PDB file of C-alpha atoms in Angstrom:
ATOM      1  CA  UNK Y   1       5.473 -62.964  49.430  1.00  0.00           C
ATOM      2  CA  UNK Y   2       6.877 -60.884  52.426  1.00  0.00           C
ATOM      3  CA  UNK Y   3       5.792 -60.962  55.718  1.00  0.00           C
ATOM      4  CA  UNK Y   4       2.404 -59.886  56.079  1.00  0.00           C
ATOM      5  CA  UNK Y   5       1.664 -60.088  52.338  1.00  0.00           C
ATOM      6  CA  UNK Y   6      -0.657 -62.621  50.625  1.00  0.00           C
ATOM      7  CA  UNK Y   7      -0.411 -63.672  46.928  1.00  0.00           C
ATOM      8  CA  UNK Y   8      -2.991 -65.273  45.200  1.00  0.00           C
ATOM      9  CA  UNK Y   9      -2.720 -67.558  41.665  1.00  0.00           C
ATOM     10  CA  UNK Y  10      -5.911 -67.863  39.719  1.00  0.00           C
ATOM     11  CA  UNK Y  11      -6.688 -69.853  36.729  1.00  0.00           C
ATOM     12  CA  UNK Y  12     -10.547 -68.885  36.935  1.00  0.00           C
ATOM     13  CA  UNK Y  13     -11.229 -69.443  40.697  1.00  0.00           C
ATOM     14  CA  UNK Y  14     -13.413 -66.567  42.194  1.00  0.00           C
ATOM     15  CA  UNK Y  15     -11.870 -63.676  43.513  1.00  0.00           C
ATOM     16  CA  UNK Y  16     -10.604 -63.832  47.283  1.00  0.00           C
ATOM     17  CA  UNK Y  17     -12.501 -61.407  49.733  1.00  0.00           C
ATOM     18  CA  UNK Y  18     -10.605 -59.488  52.413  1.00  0.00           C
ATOM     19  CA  UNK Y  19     -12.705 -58.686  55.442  1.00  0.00           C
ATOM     20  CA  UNK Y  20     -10.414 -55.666  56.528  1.00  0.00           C
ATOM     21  CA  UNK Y  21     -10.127 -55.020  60.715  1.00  0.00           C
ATOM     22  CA  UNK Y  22     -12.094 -51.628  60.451  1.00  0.00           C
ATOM     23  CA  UNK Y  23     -15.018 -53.719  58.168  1.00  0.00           C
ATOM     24  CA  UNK Y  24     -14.641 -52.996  54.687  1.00  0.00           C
ATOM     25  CA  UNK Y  25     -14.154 -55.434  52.198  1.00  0.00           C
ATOM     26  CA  UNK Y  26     -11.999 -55.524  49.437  1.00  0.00           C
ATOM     27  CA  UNK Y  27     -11.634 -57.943  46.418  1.00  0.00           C
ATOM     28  CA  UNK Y  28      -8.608 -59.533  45.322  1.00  0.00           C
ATOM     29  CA  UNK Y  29      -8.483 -60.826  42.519  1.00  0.00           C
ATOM     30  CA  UNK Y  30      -6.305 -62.637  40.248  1.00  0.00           C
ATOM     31  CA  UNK Y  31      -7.401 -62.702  35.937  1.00  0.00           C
ATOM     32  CA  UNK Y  32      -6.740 -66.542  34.604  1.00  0.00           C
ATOM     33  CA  UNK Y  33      -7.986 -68.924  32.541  1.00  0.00           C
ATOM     34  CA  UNK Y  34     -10.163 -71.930  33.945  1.00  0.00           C
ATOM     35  CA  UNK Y  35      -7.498 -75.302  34.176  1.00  0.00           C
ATOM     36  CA  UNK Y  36      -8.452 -76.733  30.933  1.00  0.00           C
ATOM     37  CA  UNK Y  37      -8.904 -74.406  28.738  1.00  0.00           C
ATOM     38  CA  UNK Y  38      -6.761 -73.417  25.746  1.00  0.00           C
ATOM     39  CA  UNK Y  39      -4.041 -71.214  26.585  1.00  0.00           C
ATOM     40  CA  UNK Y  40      -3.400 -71.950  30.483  1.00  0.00           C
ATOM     41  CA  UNK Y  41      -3.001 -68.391  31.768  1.00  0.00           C
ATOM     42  CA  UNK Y  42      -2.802 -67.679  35.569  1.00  0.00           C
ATOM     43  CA  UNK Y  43      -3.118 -64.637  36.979  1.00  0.00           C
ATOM     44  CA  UNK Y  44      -1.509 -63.553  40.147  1.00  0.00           C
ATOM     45  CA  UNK Y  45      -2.843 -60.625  42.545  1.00  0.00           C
ATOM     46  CA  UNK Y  46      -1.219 -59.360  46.177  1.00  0.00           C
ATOM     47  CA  UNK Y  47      -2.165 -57.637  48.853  1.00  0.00           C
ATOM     48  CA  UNK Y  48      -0.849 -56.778  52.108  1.00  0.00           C
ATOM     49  CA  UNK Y  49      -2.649 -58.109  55.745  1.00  0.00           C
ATOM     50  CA  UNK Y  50      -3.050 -56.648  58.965  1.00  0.00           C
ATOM     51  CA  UNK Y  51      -3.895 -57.729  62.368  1.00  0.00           C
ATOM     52  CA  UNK Y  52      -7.443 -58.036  62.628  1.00  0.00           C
ATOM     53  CA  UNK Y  53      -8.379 -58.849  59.120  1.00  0.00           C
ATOM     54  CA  UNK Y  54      -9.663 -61.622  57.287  1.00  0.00           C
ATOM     55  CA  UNK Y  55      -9.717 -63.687  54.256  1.00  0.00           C
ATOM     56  CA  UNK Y  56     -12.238 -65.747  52.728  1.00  0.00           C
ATOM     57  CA  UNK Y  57     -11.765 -68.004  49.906  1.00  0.00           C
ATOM     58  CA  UNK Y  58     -14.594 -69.921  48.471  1.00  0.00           C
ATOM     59  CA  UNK Y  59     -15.680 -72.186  45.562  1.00  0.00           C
ATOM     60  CA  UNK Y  60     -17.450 -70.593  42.797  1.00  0.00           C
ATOM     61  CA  UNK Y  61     -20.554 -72.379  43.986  1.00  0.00           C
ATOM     62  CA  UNK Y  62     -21.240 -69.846  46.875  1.00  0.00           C
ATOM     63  CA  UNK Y  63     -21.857 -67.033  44.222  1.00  0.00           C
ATOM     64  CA  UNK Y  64     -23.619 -69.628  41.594  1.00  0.00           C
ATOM     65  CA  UNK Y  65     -25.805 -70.552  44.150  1.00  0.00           C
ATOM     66  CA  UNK Y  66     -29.090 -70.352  43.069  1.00  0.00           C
ATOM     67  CA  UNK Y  67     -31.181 -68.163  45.769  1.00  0.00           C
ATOM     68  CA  UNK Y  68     -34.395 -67.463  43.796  1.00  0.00           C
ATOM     69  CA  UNK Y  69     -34.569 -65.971  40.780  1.00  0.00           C
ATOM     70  CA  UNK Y  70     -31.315 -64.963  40.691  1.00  0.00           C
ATOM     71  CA  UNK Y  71     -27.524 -66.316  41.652  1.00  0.00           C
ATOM     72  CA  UNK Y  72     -26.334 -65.013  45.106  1.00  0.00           C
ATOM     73  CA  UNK Y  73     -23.254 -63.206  43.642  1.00  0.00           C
ATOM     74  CA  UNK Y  74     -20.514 -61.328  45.065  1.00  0.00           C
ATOM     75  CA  UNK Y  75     -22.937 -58.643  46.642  1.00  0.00           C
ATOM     76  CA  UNK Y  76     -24.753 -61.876  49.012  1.00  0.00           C
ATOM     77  CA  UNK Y  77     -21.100 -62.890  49.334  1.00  0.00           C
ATOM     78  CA  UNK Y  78     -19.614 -59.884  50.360  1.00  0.00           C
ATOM     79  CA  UNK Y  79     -22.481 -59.161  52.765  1.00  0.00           C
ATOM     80  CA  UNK Y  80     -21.989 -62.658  54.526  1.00  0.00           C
ATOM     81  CA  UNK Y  81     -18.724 -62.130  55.174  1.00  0.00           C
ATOM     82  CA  UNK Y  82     -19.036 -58.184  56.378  1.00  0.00           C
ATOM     83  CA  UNK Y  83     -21.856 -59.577  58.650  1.00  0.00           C
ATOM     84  CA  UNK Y  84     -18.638 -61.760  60.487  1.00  0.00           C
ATOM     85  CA  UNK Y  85     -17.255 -58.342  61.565  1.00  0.00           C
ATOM     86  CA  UNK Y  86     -15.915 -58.918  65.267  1.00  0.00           C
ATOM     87  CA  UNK Y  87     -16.974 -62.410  65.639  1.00  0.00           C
ATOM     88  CA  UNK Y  88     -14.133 -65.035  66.656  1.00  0.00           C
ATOM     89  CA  UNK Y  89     -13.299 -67.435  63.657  1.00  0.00           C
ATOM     90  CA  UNK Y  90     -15.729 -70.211  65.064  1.00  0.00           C
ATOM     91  CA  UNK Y  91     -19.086 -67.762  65.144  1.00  0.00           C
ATOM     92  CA  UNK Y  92     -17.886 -66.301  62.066  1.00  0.00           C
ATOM     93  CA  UNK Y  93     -17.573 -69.634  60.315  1.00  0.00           C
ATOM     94  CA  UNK Y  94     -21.084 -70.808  61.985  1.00  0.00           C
ATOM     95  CA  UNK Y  95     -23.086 -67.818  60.570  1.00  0.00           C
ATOM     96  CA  UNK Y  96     -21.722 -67.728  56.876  1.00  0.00           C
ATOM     97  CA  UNK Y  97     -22.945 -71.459  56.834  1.00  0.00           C
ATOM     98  CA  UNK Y  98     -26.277 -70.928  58.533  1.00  0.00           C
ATOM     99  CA  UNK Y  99     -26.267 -67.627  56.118  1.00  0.00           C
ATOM    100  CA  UNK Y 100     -25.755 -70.133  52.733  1.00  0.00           C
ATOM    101  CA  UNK Y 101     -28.225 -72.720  54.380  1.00  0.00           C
ATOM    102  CA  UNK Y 102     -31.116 -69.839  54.633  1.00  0.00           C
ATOM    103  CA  UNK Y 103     -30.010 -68.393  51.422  1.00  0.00           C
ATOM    104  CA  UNK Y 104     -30.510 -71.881  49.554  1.00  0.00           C
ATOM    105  CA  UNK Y 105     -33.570 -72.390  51.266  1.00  0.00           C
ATOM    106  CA  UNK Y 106     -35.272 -75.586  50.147  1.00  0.00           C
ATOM    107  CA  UNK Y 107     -33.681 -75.348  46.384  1.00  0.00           C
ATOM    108  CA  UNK Y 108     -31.449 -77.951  44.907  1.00  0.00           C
ATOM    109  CA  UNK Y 109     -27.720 -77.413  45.386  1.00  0.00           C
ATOM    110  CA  UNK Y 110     -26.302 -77.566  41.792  1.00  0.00           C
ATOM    111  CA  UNK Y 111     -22.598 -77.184  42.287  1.00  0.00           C
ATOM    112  CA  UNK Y 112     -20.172 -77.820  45.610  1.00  0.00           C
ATOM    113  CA  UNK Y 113     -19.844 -74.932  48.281  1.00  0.00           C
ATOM    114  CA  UNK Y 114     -16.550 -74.973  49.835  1.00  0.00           C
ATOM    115  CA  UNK Y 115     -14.617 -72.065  52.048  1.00  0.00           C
ATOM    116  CA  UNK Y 116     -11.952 -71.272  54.015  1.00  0.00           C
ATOM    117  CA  UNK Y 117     -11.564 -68.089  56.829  1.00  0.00           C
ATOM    118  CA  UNK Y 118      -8.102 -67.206  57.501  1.00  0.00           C
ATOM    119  CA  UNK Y 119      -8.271 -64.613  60.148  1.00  0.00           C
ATOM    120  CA  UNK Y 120      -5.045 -62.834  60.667  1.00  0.00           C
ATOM    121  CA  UNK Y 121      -3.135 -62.097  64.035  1.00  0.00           C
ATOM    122  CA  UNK Y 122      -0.267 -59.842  65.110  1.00  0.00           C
ATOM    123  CA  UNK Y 123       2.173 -60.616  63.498  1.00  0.00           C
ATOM    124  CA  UNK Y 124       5.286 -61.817  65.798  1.00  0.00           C
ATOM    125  CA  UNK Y 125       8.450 -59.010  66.051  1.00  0.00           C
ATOM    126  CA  UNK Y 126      11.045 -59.717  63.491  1.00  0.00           C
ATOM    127  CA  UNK Y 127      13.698 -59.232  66.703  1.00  0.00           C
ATOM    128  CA  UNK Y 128      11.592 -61.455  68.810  1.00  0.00           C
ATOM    129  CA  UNK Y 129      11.727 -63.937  66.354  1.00  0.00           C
ATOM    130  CA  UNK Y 130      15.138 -63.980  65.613  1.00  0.00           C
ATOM    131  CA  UNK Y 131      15.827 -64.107  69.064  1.00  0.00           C
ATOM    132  CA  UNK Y 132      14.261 -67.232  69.350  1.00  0.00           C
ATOM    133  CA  UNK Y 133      15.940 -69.067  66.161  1.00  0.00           C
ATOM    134  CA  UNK Y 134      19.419 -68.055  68.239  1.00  0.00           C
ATOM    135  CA  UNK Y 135      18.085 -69.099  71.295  1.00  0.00           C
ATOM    136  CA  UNK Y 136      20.093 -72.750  72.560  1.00  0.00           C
ATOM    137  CA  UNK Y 137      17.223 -75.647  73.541  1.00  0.00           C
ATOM    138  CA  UNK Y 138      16.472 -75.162  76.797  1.00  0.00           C
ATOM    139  CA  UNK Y 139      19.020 -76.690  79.545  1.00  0.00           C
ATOM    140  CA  UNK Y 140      18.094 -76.338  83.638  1.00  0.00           C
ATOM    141  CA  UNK Y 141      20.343 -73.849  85.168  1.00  0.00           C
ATOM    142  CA  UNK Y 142      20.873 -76.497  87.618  1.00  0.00           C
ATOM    143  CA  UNK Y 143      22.627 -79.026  84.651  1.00  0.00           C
ATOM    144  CA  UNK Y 144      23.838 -76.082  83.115  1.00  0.00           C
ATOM    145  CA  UNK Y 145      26.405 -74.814  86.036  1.00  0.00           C
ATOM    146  CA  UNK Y 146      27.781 -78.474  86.111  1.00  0.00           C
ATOM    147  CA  UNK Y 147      28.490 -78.620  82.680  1.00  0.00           C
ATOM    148  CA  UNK Y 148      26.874 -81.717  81.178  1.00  0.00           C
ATOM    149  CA  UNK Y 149      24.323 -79.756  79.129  1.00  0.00           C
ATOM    150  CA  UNK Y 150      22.022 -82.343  78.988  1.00  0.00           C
ATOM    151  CA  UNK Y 151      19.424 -84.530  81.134  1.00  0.00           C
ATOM    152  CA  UNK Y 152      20.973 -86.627  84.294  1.00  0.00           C
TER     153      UNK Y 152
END
């Protein structure tokens, strides 16, 4: 991938949510065939990040879970992440899981629930960068002007 660019393999994992700076949230996803079966296909999908946005990858046991009469799905899961909007990684982290915790209420937890927020910062100049890869360790000025280039 290129800088500021994630790619995403699948062989049947959910689809990867993308909490976008202004709040919408788009789905990126990747068509595969679950590890095991016949014919090991994985699917690859890419999309470019900003400052400001967010990912959020998660077992397929957040959507399975069972919230009712019905499966949470990508709808409950798309509206626990959009409900992160502006909140630091920590809070945003703290209310999906008190979110799933409601949502399950007193029900039996059939499968694992696993996830990961990657929240995405500015990204650092390419010049600045490379400035810094060219840049010698640093050296006191005062070592330096006598020429030993190293500690006394």
């Amino acid at each position: 991938a290129t800088r500021g660019q994630v790619r995403f393999w699948s062989a049947g994992a959910p689809a990867v949510l993308v909490l976008r700076a202004g709040g919408s949230v788009e789905v990126l996803a990747a068509a595969g065939r679950p590890l095991g079966a016949a014919g090991l296909v994985v699917g690859e999908a890419r999309c470019a990040l900003h400052a400001g946005d967010r990912l959020f990858v998660f077992s397929d046991g957040l959507p399975e879970l069972d919230v009712g009469e019905r499966e949470l799905g990508y709808r409950g899961v798309t509206r626990m992440l959009r409900d992160t909007h502006g909140r630091a990684g920590a809070e945003a982290r703290t209310s999906i899981t008190q979110a799933v915790l409601a949502a399950r209420g007193s029900r039996s937890q059939l499968d694992d629930i696993a996830f990961v927020l990657i929240d995405i910062h500015e990204p650092v100049a390419a010049a600045a960068l490379a400035a810094v890869e060219r840049a010698p360790a640093m050296v006191s000025p005062r070592l330096r002007r006598a020429g030993t280039g190293g500690a006394t």
